[in-house]
mmCIF file of C-alpha atoms and ligand atoms in Angstrom:
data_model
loop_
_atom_site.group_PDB
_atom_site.id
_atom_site.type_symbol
_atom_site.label_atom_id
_atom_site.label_comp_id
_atom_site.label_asym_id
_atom_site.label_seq_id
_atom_site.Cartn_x
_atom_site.Cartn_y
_atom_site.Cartn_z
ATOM 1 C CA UNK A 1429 142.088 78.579 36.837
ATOM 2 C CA UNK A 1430 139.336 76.556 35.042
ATOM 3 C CA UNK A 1431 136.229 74.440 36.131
ATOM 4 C CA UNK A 1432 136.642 70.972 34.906
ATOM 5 C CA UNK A 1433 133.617 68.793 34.000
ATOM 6 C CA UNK A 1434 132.704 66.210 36.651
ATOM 7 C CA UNK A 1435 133.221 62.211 35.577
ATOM 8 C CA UNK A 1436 130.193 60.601 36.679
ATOM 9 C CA UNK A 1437 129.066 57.169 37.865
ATOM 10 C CA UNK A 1438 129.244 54.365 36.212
ATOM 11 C CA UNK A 1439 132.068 55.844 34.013
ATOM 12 C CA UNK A 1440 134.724 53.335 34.261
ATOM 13 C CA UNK A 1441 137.407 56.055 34.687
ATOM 14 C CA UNK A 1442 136.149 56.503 38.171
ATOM 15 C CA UNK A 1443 137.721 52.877 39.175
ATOM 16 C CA UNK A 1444 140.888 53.773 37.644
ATOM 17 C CA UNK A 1445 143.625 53.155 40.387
ATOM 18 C CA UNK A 1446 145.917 56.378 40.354
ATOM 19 C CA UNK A 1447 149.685 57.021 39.732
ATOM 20 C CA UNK A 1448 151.960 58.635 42.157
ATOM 21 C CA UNK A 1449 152.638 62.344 41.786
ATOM 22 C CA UNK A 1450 156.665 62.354 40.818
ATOM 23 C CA UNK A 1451 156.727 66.131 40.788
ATOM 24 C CA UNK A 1452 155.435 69.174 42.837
ATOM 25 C CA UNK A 1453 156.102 71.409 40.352
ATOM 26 C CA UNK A 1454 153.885 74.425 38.712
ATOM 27 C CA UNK A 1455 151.674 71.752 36.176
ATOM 28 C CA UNK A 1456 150.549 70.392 39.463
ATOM 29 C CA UNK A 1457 149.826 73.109 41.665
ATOM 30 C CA UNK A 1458 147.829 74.180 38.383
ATOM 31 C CA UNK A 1459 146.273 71.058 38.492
ATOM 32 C CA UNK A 1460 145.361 71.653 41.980
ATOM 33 C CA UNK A 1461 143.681 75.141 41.651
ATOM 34 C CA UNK A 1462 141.499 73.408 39.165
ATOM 35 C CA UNK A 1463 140.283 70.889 41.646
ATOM 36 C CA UNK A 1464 139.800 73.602 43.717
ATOM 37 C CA UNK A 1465 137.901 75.848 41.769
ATOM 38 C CA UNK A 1466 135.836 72.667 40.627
ATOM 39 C CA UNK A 1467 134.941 71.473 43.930
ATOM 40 C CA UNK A 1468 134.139 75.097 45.058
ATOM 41 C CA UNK A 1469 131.586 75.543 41.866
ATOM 42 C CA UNK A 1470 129.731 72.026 42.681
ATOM 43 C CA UNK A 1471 130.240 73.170 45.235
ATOM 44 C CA UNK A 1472 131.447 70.174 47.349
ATOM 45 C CA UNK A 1473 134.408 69.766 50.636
ATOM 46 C CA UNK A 1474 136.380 67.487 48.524
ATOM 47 C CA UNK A 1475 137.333 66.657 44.995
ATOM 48 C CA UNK A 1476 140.094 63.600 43.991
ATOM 49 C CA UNK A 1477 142.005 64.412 40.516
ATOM 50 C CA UNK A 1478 140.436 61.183 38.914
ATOM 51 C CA UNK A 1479 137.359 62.602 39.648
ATOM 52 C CA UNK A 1480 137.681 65.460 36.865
ATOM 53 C CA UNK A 1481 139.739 62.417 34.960
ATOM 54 C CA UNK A 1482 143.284 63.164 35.912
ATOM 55 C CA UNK A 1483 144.041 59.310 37.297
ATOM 56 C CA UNK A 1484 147.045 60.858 40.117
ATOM 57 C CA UNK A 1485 147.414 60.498 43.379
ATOM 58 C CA UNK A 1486 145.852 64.040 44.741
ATOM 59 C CA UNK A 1487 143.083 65.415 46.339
ATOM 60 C CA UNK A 1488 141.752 68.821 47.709
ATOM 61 C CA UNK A 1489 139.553 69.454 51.048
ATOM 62 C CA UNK A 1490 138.082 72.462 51.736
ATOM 63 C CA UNK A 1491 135.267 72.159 55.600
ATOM 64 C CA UNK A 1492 134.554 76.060 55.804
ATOM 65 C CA UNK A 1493 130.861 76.601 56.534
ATOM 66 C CA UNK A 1494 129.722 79.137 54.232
ATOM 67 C CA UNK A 1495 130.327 82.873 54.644
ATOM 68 C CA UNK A 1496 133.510 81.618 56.822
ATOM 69 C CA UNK A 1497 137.338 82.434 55.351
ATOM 70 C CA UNK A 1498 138.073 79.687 52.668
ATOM 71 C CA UNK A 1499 140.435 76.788 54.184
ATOM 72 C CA UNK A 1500 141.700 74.918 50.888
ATOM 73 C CA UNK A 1501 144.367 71.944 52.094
ATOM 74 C CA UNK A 1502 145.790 70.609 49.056
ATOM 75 C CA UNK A 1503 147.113 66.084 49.867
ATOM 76 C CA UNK A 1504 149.779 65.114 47.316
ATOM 77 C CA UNK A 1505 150.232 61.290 47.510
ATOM 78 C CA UNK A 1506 148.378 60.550 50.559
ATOM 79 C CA UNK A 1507 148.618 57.125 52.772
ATOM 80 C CA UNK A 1508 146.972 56.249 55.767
ATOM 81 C CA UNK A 1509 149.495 55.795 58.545
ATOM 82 C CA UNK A 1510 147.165 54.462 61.294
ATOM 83 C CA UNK A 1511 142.959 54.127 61.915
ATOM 84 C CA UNK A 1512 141.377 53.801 64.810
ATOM 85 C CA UNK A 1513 139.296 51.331 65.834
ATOM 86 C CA UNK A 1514 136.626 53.674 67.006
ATOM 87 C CA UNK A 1515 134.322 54.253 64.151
ATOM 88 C CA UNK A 1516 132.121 57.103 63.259
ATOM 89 C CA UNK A 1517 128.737 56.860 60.856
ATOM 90 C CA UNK A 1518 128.720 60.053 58.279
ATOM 91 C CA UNK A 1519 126.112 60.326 56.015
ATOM 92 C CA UNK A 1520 128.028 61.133 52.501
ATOM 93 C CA UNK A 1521 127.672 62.160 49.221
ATOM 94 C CA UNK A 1522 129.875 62.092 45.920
ATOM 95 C CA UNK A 1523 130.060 64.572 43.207
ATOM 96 C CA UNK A 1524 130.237 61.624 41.077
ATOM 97 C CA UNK A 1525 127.049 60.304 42.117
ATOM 98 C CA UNK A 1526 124.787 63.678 42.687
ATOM 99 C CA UNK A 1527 121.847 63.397 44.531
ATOM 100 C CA UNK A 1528 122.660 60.251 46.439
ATOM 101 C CA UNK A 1529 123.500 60.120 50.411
ATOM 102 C CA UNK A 1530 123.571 57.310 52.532
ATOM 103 C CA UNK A 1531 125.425 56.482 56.068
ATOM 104 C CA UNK A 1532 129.127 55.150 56.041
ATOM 105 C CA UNK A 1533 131.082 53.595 59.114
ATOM 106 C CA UNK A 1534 134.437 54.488 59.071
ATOM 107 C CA UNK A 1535 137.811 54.592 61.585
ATOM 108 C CA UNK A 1536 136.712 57.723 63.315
ATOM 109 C CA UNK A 1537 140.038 58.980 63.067
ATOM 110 C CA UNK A 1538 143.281 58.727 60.819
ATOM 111 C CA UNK A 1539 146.670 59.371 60.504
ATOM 112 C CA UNK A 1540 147.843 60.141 57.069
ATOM 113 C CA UNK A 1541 151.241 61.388 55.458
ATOM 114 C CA UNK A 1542 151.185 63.535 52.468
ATOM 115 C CA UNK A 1543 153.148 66.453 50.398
ATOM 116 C CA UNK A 1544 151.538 69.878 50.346
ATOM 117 C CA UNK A 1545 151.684 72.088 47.584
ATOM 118 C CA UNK A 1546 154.622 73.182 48.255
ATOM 119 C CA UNK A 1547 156.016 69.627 48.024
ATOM 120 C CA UNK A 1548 156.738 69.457 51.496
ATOM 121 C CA UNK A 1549 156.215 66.030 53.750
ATOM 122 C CA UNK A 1550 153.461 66.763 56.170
ATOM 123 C CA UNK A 1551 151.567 64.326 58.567
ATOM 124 C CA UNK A 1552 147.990 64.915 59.844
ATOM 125 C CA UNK A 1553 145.517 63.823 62.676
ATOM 126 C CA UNK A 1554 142.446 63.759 61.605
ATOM 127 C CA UNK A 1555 138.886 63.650 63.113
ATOM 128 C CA UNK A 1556 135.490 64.343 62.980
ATOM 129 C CA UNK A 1557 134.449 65.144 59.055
ATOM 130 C CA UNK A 1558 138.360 65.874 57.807
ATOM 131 C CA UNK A 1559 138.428 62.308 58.665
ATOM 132 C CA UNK A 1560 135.512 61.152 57.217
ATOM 133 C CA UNK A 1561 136.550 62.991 53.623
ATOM 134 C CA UNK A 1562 140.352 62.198 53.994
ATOM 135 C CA UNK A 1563 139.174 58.348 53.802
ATOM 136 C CA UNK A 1564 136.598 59.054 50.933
ATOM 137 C CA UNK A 1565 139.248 61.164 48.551
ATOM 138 C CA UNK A 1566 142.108 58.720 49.333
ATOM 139 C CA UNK A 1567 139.214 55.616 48.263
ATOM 140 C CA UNK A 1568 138.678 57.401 44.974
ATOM 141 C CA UNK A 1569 142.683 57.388 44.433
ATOM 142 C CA UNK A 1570 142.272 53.921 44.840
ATOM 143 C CA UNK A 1571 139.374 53.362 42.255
ATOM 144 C CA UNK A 1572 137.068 52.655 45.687
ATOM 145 C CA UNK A 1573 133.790 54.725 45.908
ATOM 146 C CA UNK A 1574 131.628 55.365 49.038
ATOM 147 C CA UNK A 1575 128.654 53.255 47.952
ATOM 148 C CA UNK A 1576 131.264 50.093 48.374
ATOM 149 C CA UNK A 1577 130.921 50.335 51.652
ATOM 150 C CA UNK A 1578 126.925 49.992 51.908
ATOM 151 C CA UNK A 1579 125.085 47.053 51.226
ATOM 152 C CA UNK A 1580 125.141 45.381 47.639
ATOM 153 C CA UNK A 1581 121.164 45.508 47.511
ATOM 154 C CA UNK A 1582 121.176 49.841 47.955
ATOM 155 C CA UNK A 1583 124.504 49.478 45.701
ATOM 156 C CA UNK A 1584 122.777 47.788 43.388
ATOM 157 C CA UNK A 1585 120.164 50.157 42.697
ATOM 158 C CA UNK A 1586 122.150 53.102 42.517
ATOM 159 C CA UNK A 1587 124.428 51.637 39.930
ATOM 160 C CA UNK A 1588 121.279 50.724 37.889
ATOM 161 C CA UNK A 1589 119.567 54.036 38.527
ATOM 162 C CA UNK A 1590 122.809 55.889 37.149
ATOM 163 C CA UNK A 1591 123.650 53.192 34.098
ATOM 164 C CA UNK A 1592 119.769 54.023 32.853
ATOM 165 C CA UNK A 1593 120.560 57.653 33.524
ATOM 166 C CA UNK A 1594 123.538 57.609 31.360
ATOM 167 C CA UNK A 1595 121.594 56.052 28.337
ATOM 168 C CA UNK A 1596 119.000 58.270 28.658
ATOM 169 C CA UNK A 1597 121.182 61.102 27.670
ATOM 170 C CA UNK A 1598 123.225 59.127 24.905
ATOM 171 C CA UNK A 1599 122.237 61.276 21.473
ATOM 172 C CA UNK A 1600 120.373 59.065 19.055
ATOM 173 C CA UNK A 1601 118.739 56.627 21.832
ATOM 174 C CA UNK A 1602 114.759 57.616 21.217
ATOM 175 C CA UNK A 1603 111.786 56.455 22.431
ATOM 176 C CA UNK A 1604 110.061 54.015 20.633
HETATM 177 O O1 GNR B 2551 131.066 67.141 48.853
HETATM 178 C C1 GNR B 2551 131.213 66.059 49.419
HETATM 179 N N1 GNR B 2551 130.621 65.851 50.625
HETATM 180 C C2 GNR B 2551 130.912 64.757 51.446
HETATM 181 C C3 GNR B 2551 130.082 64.529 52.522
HETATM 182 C C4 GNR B 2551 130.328 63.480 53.385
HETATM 183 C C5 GNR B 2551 131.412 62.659 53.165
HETATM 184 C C6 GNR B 2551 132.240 62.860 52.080
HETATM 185 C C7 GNR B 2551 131.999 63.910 51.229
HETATM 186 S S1 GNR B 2551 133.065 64.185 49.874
HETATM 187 C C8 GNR B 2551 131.974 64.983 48.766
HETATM 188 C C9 GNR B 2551 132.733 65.453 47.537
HETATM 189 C C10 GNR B 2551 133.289 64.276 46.792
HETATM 190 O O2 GNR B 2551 132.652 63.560 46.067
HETATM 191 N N2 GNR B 2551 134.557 64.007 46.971
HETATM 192 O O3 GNR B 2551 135.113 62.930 46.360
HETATM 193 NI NI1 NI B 2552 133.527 61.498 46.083
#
């Protein structure tokens, strides 16, 4: 198992729209332990492949409270069967844009399809948070990150915050 670097906004990897897993096999459940072990180091309760810049349709969600067993769920090729029309406000944040939260409405609760790891079709139910982050890691899969759902204006300045934060730490660029 390794720890993969994080991509991070505005790298245009992150709007990448990802491929369909073909195989369940051991590459992938590698794969997956990566994401894993990434997402635990951040640490974070979900990671999508593209977001260490493998551009496939998988994501990992782990929502145990600290100090409680670990509860890793591994979603192979994902797809929203069914939202509701009740909606829920979560405040979120992205690995791939640290240090910035703001509220998101979203269906308060999904149905989704998926393979596990072990390639088997499973469905889901979700609520509460595992809803929340199901929606958020299947958006990244898509190319979609949570700051497309706020306004353009707090959009805007996050984009522009990150862009100068980028070219502050491109080697060469000096002051003066
Ligand atoms: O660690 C994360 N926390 C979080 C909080 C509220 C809603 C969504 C998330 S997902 C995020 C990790 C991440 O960036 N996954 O793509
Ligand atoms: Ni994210």
């Amino acid at each position: 198992m390794s720890i993969k670097p994080l991509i991070i906004l505005p790298d245009p990897v992150l709007r990448q729209v990802s491929k369909p897993v073909e195989r369940v096999d051991a590459d992938l459940r590698k794969l997956a332990d990566d994401m894993l072990e990434t997402m635990y180091d951040a640490p974070g309760i979900g990671l999508a492949a593209i977001q260490i810049g493998e551009p496939r349709r998988l994501l990992v969600i782990d929502l145990a409270k600290e100090g409680e067993e670990p509860q890793p769920h591994v979603f192979i090729n994902p797809e929203v069967l069914e939202s509701s029309d009740q909606r829920s406000v979560y405040e979120e944040g992205c690995l791939s844009i640290p240090d910035y939260y703001a509220e998101v409405e979203r269906p308060a609760s999904v149905r989704v399809k998926y393979l596990d790891r072990d390639g088997k079709l499973q469905e889901i139910q979700a609520e509460g948070l595992m809803a929340t982050c199901l929606q958020h890691e299947i958006d990244h899969l898509n190319g979609v990150l949570f700051i497309d759902h706020i306004s353009k204006l707090k959009r805007d300045m996050v984009v522009r915050k990150f862009k100068k934060l980028a070219k502050d730490k491109v080697p060469g660029k000096m002051v003066g």
